[in-house]
Coordinates of C-alpha atoms and ligand atoms in Angstrom, one line a residue:
X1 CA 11.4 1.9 27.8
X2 CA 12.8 -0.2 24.9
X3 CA 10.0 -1.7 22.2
X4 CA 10.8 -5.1 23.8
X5 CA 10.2 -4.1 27.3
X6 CA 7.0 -2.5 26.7
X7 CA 5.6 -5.7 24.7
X8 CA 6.8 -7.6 27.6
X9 CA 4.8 -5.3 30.1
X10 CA 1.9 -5.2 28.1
X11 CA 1.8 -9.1 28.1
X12 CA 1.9 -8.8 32.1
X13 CA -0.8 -7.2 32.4
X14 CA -3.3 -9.1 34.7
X15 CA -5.9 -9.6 31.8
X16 CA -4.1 -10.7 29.3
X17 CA -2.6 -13.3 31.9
X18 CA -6.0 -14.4 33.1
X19 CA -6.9 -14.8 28.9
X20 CA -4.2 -17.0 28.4
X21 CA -4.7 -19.2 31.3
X22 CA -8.9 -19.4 30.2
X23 CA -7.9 -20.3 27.1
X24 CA -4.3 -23.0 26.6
X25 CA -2.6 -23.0 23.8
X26 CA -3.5 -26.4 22.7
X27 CA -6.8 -25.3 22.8
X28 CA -6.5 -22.5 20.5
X29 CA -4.3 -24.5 17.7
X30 CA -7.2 -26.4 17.1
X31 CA -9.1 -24.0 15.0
X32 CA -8.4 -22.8 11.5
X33 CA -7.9 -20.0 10.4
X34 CA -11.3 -17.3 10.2
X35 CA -12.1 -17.4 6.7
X36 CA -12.8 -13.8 4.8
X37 CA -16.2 -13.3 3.4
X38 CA -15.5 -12.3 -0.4
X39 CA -18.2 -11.3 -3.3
X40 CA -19.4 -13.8 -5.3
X41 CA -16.6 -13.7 -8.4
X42 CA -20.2 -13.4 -11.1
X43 CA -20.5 -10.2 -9.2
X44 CA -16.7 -9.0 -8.9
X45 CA -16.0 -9.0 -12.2
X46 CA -18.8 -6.8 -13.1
X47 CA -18.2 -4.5 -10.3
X48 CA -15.1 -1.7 -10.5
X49 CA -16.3 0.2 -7.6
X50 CA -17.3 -3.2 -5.1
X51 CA -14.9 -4.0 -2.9
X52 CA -14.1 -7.5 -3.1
X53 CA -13.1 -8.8 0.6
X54 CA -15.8 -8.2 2.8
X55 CA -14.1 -8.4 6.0
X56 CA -15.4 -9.7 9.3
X57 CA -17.9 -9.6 11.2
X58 CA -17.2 -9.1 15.0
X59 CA -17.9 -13.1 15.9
X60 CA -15.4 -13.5 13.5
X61 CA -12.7 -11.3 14.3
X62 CA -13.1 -12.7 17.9
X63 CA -12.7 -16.2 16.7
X64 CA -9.8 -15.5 14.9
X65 CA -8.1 -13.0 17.6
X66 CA -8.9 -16.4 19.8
X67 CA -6.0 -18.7 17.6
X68 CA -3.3 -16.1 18.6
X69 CA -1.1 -17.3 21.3
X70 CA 0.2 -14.2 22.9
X71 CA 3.8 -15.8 21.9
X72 CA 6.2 -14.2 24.5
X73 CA 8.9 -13.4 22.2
X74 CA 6.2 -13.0 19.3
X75 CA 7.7 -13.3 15.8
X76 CA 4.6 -11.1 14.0
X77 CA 5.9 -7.9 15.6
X78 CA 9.8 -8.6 13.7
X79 CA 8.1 -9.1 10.5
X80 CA 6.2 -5.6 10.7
X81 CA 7.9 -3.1 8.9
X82 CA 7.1 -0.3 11.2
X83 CA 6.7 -3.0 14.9
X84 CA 3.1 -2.6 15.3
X85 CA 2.2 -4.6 18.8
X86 CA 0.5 -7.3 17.1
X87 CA -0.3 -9.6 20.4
X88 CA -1.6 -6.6 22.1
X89 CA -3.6 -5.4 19.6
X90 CA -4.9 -8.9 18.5
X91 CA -5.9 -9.7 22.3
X92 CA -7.9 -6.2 22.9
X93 CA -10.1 -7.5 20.0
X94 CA -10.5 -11.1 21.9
X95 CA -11.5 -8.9 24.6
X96 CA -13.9 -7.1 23.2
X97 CA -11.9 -3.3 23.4
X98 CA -12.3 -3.1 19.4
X99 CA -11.2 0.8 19.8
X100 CA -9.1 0.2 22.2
X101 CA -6.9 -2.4 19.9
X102 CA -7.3 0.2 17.5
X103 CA -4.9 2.5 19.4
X104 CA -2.3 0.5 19.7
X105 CA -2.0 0.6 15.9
X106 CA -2.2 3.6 15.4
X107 CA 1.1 4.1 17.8
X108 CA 2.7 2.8 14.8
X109 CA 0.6 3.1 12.2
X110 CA -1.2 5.8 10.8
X111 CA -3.6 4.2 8.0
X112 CA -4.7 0.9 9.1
X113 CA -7.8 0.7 7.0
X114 CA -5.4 1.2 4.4
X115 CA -2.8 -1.1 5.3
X116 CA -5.0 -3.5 6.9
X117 CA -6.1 -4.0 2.8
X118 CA -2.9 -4.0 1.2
X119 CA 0.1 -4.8 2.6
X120 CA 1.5 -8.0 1.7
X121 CA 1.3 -9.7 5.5
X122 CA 2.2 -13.2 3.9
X123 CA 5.3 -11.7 3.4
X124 CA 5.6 -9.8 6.3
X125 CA 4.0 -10.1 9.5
X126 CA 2.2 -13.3 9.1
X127 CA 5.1 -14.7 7.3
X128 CA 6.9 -14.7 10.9
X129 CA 3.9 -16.0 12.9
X130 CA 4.9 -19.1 14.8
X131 CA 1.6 -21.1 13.3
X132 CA 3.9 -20.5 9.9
X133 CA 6.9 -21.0 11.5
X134 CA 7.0 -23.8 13.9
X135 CA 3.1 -24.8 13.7
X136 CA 3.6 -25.0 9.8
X137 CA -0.2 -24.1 10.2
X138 CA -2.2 -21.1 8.3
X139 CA -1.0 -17.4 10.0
X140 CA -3.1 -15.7 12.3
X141 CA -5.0 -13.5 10.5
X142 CA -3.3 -10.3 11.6
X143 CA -4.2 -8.0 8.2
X144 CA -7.8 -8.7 8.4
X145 CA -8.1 -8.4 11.6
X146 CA -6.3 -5.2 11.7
X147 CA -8.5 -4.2 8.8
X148 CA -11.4 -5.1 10.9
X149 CA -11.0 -2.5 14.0
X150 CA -10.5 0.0 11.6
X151 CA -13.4 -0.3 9.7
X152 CA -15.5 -0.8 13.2
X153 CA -13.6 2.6 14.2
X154 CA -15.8 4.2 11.0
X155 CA -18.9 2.4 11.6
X156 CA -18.9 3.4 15.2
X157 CA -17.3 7.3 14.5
X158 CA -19.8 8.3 17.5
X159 CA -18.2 6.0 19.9
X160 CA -14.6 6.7 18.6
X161 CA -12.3 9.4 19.9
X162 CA -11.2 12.3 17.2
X163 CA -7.2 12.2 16.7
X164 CA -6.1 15.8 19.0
X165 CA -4.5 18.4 17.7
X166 CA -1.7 19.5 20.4
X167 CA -2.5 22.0 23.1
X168 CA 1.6 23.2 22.8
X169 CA 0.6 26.6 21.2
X170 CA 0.9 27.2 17.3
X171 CA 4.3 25.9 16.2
X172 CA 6.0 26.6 12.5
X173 CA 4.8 26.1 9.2
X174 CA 5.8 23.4 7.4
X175 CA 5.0 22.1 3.7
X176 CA 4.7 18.5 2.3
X177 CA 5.0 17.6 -0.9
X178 CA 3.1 14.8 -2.7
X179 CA -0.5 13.5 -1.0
X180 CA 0.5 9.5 -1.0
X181 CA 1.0 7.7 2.0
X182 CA 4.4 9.3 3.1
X183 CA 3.0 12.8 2.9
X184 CA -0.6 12.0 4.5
X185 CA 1.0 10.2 7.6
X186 CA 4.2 13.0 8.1
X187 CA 1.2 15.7 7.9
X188 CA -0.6 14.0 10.4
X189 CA 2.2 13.8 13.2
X190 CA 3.2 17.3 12.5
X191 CA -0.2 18.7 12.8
X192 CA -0.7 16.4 15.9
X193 CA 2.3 18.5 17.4
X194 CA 0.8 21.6 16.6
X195 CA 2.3 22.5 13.7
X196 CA 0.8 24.7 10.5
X197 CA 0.4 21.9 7.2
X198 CA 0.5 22.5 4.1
X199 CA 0.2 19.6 1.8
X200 CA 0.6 20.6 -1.7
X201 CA -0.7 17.8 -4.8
X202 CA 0.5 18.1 -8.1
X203 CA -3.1 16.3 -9.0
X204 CA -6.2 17.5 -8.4
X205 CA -7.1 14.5 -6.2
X206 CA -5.6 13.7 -3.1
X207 CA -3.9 10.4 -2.1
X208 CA -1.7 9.6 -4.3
X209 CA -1.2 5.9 -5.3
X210 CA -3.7 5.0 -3.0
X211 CA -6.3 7.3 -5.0
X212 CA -4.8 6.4 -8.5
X213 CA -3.3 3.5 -8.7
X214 CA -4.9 1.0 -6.5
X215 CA -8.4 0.0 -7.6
X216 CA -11.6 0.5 -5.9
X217 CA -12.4 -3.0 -5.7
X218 CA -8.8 -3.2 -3.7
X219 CA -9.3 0.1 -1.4
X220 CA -12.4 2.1 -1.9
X221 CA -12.2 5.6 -2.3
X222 CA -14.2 6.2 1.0
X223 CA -11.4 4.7 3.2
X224 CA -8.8 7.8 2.0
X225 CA -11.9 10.1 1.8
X226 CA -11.9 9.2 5.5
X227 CA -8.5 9.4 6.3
X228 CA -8.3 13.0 4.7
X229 CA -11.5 14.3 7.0
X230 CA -9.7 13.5 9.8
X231 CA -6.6 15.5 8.7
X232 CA -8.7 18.7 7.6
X233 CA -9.6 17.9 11.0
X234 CA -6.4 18.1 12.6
X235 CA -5.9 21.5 10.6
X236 CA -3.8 20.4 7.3
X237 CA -4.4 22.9 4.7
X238 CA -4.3 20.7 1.1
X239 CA -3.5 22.6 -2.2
X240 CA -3.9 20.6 -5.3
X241 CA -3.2 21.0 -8.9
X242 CA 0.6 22.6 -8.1
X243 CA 3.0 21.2 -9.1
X244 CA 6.5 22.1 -6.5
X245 CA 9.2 22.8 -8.3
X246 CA 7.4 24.1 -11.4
X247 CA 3.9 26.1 -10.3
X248 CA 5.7 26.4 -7.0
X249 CA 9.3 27.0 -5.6
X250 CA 11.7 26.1 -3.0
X251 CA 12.4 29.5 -2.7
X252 CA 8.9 30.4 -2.8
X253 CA 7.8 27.7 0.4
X254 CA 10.4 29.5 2.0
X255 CA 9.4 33.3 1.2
X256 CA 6.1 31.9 3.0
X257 CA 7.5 31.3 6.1
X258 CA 7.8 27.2 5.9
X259 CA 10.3 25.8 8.3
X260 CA 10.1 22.4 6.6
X261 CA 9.7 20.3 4.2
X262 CA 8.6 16.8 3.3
X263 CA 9.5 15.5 0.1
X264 CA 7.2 12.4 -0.9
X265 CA 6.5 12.5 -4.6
X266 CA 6.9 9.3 -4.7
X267 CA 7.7 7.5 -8.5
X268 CA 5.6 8.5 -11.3
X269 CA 7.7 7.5 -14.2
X270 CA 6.6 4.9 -16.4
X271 CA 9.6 2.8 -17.5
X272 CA 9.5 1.0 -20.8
X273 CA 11.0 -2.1 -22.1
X274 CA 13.0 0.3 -25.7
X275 CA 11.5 -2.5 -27.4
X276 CA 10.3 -1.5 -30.7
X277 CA 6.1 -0.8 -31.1
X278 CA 5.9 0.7 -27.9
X279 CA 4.2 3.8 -29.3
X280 CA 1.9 1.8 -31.1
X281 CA -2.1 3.3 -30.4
X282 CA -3.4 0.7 -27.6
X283 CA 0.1 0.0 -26.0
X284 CA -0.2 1.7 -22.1
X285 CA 1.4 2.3 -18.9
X286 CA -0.1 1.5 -16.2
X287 CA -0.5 4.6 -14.6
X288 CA -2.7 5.9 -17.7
X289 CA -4.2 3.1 -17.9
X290 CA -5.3 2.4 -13.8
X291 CA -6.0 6.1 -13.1
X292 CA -8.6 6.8 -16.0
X293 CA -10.6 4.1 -14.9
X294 CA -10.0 4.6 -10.9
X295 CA -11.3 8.1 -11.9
X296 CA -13.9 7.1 -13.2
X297 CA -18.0 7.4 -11.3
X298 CA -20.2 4.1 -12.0
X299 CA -22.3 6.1 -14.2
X300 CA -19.4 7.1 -16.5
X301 CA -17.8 3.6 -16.5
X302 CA -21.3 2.2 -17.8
X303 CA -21.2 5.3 -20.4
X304 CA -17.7 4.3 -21.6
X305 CA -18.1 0.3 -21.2
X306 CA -19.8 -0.5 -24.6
X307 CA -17.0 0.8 -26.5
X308 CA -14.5 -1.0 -23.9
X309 CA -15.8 -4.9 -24.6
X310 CA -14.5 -7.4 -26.4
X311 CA -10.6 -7.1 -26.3
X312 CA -7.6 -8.7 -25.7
X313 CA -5.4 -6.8 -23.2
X314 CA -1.7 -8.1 -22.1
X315 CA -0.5 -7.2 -19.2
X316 CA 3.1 -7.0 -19.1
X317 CA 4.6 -7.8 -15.2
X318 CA 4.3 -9.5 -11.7
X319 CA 3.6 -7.1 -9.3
X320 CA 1.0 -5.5 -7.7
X321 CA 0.2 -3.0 -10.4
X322 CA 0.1 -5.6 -13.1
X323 CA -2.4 -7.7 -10.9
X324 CA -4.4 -4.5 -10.9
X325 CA -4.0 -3.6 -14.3
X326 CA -5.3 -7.1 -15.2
X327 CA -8.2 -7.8 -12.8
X328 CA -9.4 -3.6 -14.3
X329 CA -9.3 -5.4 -17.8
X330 CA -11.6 -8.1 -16.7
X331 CA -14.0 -5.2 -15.4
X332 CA -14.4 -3.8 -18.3
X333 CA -15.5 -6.8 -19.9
X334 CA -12.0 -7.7 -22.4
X335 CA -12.3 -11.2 -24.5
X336 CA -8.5 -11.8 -23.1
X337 CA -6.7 -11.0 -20.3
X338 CA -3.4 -12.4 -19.7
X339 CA -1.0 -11.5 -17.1
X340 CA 2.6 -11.9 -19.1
X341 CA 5.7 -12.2 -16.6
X342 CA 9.8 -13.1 -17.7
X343 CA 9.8 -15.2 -14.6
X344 CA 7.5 -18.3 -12.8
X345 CA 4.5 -17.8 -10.7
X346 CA 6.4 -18.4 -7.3
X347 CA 9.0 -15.0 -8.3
X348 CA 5.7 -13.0 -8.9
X349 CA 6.3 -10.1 -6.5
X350 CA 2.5 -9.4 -6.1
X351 CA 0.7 -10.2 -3.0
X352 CA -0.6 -13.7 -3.2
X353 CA -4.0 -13.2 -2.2
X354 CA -4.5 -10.9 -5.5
X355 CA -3.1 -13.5 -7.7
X356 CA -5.4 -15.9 -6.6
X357 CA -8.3 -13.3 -6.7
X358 CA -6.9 -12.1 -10.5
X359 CA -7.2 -15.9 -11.5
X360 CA -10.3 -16.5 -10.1
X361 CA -11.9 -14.2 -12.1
X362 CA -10.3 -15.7 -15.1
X363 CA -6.9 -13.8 -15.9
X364 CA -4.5 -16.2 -17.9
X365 CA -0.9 -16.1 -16.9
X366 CA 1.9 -16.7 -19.3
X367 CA 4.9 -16.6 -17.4
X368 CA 7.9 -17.0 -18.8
X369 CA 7.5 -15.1 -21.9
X370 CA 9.1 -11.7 -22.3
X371 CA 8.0 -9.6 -25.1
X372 CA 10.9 -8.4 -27.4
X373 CA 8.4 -6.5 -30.3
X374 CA 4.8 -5.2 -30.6
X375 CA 3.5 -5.2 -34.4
X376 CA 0.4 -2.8 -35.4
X377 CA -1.3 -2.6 -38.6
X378 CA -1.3 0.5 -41.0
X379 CA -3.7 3.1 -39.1
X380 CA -0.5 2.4 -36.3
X381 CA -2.8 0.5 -33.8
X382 CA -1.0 -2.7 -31.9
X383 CA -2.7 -6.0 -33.3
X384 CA 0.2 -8.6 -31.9
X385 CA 3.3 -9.1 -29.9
X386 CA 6.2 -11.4 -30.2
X387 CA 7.2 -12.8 -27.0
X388 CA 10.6 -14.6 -26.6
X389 CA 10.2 -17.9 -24.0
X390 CA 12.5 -18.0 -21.1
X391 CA 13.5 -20.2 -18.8
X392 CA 14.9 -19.8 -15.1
X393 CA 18.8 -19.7 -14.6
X394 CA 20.7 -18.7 -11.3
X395 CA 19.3 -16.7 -8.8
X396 CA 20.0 -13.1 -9.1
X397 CA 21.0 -10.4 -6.5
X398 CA 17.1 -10.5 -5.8
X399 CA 17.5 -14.3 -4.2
X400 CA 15.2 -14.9 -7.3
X401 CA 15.8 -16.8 -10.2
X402 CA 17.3 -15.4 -13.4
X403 CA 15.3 -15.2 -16.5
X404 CA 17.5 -16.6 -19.5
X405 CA 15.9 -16.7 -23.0
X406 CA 15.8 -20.2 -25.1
X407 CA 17.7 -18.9 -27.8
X408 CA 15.2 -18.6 -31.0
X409 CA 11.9 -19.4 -29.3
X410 CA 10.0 -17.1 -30.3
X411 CA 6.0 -16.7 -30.8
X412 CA 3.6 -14.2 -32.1
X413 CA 0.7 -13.4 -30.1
X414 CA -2.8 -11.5 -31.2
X415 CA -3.5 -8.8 -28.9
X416 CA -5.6 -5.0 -29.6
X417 CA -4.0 -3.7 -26.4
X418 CA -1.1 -4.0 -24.2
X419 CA -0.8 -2.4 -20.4
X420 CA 3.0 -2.1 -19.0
X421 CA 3.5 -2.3 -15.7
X422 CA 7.5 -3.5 -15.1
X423 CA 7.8 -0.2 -12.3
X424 CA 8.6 3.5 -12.2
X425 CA 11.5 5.4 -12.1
X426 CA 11.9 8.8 -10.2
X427 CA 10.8 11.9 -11.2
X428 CA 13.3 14.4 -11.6
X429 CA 11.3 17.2 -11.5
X430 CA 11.6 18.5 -7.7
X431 CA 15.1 17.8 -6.9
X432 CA 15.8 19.4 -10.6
X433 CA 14.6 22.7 -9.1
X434 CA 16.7 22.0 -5.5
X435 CA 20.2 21.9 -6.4
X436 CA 21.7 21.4 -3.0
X437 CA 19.5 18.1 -3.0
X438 CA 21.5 15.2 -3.0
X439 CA 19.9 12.7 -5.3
X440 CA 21.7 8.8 -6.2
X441 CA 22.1 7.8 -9.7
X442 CA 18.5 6.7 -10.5
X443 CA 17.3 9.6 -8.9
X444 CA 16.1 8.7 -5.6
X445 CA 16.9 11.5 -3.2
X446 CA 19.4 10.4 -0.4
X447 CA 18.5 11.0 3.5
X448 CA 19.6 9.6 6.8
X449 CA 18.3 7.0 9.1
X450 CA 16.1 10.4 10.1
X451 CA 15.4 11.2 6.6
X452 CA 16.9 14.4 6.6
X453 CA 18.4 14.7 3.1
X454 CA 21.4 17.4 1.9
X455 CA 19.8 20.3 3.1
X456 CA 19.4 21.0 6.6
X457 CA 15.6 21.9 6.4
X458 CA 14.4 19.5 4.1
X459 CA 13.6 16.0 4.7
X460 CA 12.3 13.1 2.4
X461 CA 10.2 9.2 2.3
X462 CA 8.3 6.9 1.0
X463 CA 9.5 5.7 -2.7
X464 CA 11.2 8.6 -3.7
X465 CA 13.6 7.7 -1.1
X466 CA 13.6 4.1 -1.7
X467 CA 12.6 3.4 -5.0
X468 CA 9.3 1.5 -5.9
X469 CA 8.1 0.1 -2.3
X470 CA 5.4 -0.6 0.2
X471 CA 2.4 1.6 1.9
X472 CA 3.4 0.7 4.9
X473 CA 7.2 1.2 4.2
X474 CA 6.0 4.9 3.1
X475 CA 4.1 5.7 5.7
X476 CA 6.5 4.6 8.5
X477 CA 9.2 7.0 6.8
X478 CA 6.3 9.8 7.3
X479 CA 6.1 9.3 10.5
X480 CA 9.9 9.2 11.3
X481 CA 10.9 12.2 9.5
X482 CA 8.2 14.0 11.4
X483 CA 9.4 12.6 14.8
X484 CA 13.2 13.8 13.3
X485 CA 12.0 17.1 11.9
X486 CA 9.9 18.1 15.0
X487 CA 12.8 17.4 17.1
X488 CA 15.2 19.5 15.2
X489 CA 13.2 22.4 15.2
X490 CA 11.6 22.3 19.3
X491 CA 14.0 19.6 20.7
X492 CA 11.2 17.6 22.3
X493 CA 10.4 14.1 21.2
X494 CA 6.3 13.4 21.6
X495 CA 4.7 10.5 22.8
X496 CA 3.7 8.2 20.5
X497 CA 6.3 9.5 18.2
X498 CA 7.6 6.6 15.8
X499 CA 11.9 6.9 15.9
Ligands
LIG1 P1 2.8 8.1 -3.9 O1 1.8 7.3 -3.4 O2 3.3 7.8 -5.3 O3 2.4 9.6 -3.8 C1 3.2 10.6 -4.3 C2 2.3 11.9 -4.6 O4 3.2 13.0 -4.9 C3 1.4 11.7 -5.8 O5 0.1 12.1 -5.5 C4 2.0 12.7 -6.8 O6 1.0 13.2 -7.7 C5 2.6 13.7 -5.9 N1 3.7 14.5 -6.6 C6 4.7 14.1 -7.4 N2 5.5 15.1 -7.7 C7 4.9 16.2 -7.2 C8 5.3 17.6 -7.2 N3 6.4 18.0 -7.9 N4 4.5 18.5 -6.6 C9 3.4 18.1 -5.9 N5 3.0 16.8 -5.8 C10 3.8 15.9 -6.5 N6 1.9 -1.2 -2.1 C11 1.4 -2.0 -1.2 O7 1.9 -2.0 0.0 N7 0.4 -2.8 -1.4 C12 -0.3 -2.8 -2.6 O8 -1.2 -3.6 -2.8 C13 0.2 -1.9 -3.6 N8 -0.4 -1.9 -4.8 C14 0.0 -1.0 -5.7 C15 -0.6 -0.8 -6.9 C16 -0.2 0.1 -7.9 C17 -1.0 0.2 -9.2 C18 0.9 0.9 -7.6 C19 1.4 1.9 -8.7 C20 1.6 0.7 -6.5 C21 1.2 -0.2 -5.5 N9 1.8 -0.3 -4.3 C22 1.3 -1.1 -3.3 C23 3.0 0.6 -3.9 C24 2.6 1.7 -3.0 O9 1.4 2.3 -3.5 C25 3.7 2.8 -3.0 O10 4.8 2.2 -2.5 C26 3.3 4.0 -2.1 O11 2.1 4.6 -2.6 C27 4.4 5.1 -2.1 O12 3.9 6.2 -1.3 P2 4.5 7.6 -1.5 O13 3.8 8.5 -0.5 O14 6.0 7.6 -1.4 O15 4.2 8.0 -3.0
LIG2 FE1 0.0 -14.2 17.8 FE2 1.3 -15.3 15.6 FE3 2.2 -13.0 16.8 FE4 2.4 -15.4 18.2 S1 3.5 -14.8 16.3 S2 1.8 -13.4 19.0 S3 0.5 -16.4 17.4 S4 0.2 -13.3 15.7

């Protein structure tokens, strides 16, 4: 059965008829969207570790599941990188079947919680709703509530039904490599399908991006802690702290037996403007910068927080590490914290909702300013920046406008530290120690629609594939390299599989 046919099935179904006749159309357009119940900003800002959507309740997931109109040809479900059934999920929650609605996510899907509080559904998704499309109305809701049945799945763990490890008997072995959201949701369709997992970290926490990079207050530890119980569950064996391709082999995985492997080492290299001061004392990356605070416990934060106060951090970028980089600064208490970008607001690759959470709790934006120079004083500690203004030309191969500098506008800013977050290149170190791995030329290893890269046995996803990406872009590659892999190796394609 094709995708379409199934969502046209599932809208067949007697209830969902009988729900859509109870309640018209013109009925439901009337409400607005189902606000989200945020912390108060006076608390956010001195909170790492507090989430700040609250998500909610289950009157209010209701209410808002109650504005979608079960469209026949429904638009959300293009928009979603990896086709989760939004109408059918979104109608089991007006029905009640909160668990239920959950499943049908997780066809697709394999971290809702996660993706449900991060992926950029104004761009996606919701983006392609007809209330933005033809109703030129507020979206349904879809990330929060998709949020919402995950979270009630962990509030209600006794009620909801552990994810099965196959009763096909023991198949292969099979390594992963890299613990972000590729690996994680590859691992779990493998071990689903009965095979032996072994997901080895170079870190000695698991999760990846999700664990390092985004903040608490974005995606709280607990949710991946979660995530990972189930896996250990399911039977994946983690190994952290080795690094593949320096502690650990190809040659080696194989001397163990593995079948396969999953490359998903995503992109952990800092790139840097070459401009000069850059190795000034105070002058970040991001990644330093975002995972020794998202390391940190509350009680070593407070420890550390005195010493913290007072400055003036620039963050240079527009996406979504920038807006985390910045909203950490305003945690710990900075004088100054200004988000600088080369382009305008509206080119801002971030999601909007963090924007507009970043400048709530009082980030400054300077856009259109690029800096070309840091200056530090004689102990070799930054103390300013120069920062040429632009302006916008014509659009580039992006579809956004061009940043073009107004020749000799140039100012000189005060600033005692400086986070840069303008994306990450590939690291080289794995398909380095691979020759027969076909890489492009910025390092990204090249696979197939199925993800099956150079060498027969070893496939690859998620942002070492593609370059700096999504979650949800990441996980759906997981889950069709395992649907690819298991096929090569037993032939069989599972239910449920994502191709
Ligand atoms: P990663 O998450 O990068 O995981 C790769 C893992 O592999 C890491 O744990 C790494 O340590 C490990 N590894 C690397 N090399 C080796 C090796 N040789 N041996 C063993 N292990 C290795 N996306 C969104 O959709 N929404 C957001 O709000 C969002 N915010 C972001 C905020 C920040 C600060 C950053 C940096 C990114 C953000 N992204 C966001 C992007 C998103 O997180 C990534 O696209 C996604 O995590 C990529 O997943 P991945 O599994 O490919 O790699
Ligand atoms: Fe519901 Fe919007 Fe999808 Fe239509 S497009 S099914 S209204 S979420």
């Amino acid at each position: 059965m094709t995708k379409q046919e199934l969502i046209k099935e599932r809208r067949s179904q007697d209830w969902r008829t009988e729900l859509r006749k109870a309640h018209p159309n013109k009925e439901r357009i009337l409400h607005e969207r189902t606000a989200i119940s945020e912390l108060p900003i006076e608390e956010r800002i001195t909170s790492f570790h507090e989430e700040v959507a609250l998500g909610y309740t289950r009157e209010e997931a209701m209410a808002e599941a109650r504005r979608c109109l079960d469209c026949p040809t429904p638009g959300c479900v293009e928009g979603c990188p990896v086709g989760i059934h939004i109408p059918s999920f979104i109608k089991l929650i007006e029905k009640g079947e909160m668990l239920q609605a959950l499943d049908i996510i997780r066809e697709t899907s394999s971290l809702p919680a996660v993706c449900g509080r991060v992926c950029p559904q104004e761009k996606q998704c919701e983006s392609q709703c007809i209330y933005t499309v033809s109703l030129k109305k507020q979206a349904v809701s879809i990330g929060n509530l998709e949020r919402y049945v995950a979270d009630y799945e962990r509030l209600h763990r006794d009620r909801s039904v552990k994810p099965q490890r196959s009763s096909q008997p023991q198949r292969g072995r099979i390594a992963v490599v890299g613990s972000g959201p590729a690996g994680l949701s590859f691992a779990t369709d493998m071990a689903k399908w009965g095979y032996d997992v072994t997901v080895y970290e170079a870190e000695s926490q698991l999760g990846g991006v999700l664990r390092y990079g985004i903040p608490e207050f974005c995606l709280p530890n607990s949710i991946i802690e979660d995530e990972l119980e189930k896996m250990r569950d399911l039977g994946v064996h983690f190994v952290t702290d080795t690094i593949v391709g320096k502690t650990i082999t190809y040659e080696d995985l194989k001397t163990q037996g593995m079948e396969g492997i999953f490359i998903a080492t995503g992109v952990g290299v800092a790139n840097y403007m070459g401009i000069p001061g850059e190795d000034l004392k105070g002058v970040y990356t991001a990644s330093e910068y975002l995972a020794k605070y998202n390391l940190m416990s509350p009680e070593e934060l407070a420890a550390e927080l005195p010493s913290l106060r007072g400055k003036r951090v620039a963050v240079i970028g527009g996406g979504n590490t920038a807006i985390d980089a910045v909203r950490t600064a305003i945690r710990l208490d900075s004088k100054q914290a200004v988000i600088v970008y080369r382009r305008s607001e509206e080119e801002m690759p971030a999601r909007a909702e963090e924007i507009k959470h970043a400048r709530e709790e009082g980030t400054e934006f300077l856009t259109l300013h690029n800096p070309v120079e840091y200056l530090g004083d004689e102990s070799g500690r930054v103390t300013a920046m120069r920062l040429q203004r632009m302006e916008l030309g014509e659009p580039d191969e992006s579809g956004r406008r061009r940043p073009v500098a107004i020749p000799g506008d140039i100012i000189t800013m005060p600033i005692d530290e400086v986070i840069i977050c303008i994306g990450y290149s590939a690291n080289p170190l794995v398909s380095n120690s691979m020759p027969g791995l076909e890489v492009n030329k910025w390092g990204n290893i090249i696979v197939g629609d199925d993800k099956q890269t150079s060498m027969s046995d070893v496939y690859a996803g998620g942002d070492i594939v593609r370059g700096a990406a999504t979650v949800i872009l990441a996980m759906g590659d997981g889950r069709r390299a395992a649907t690819a892999m298991h096929q090569r190796l037993s032939g069989r394609i599972e239910e449920g599989a994502l191709v």
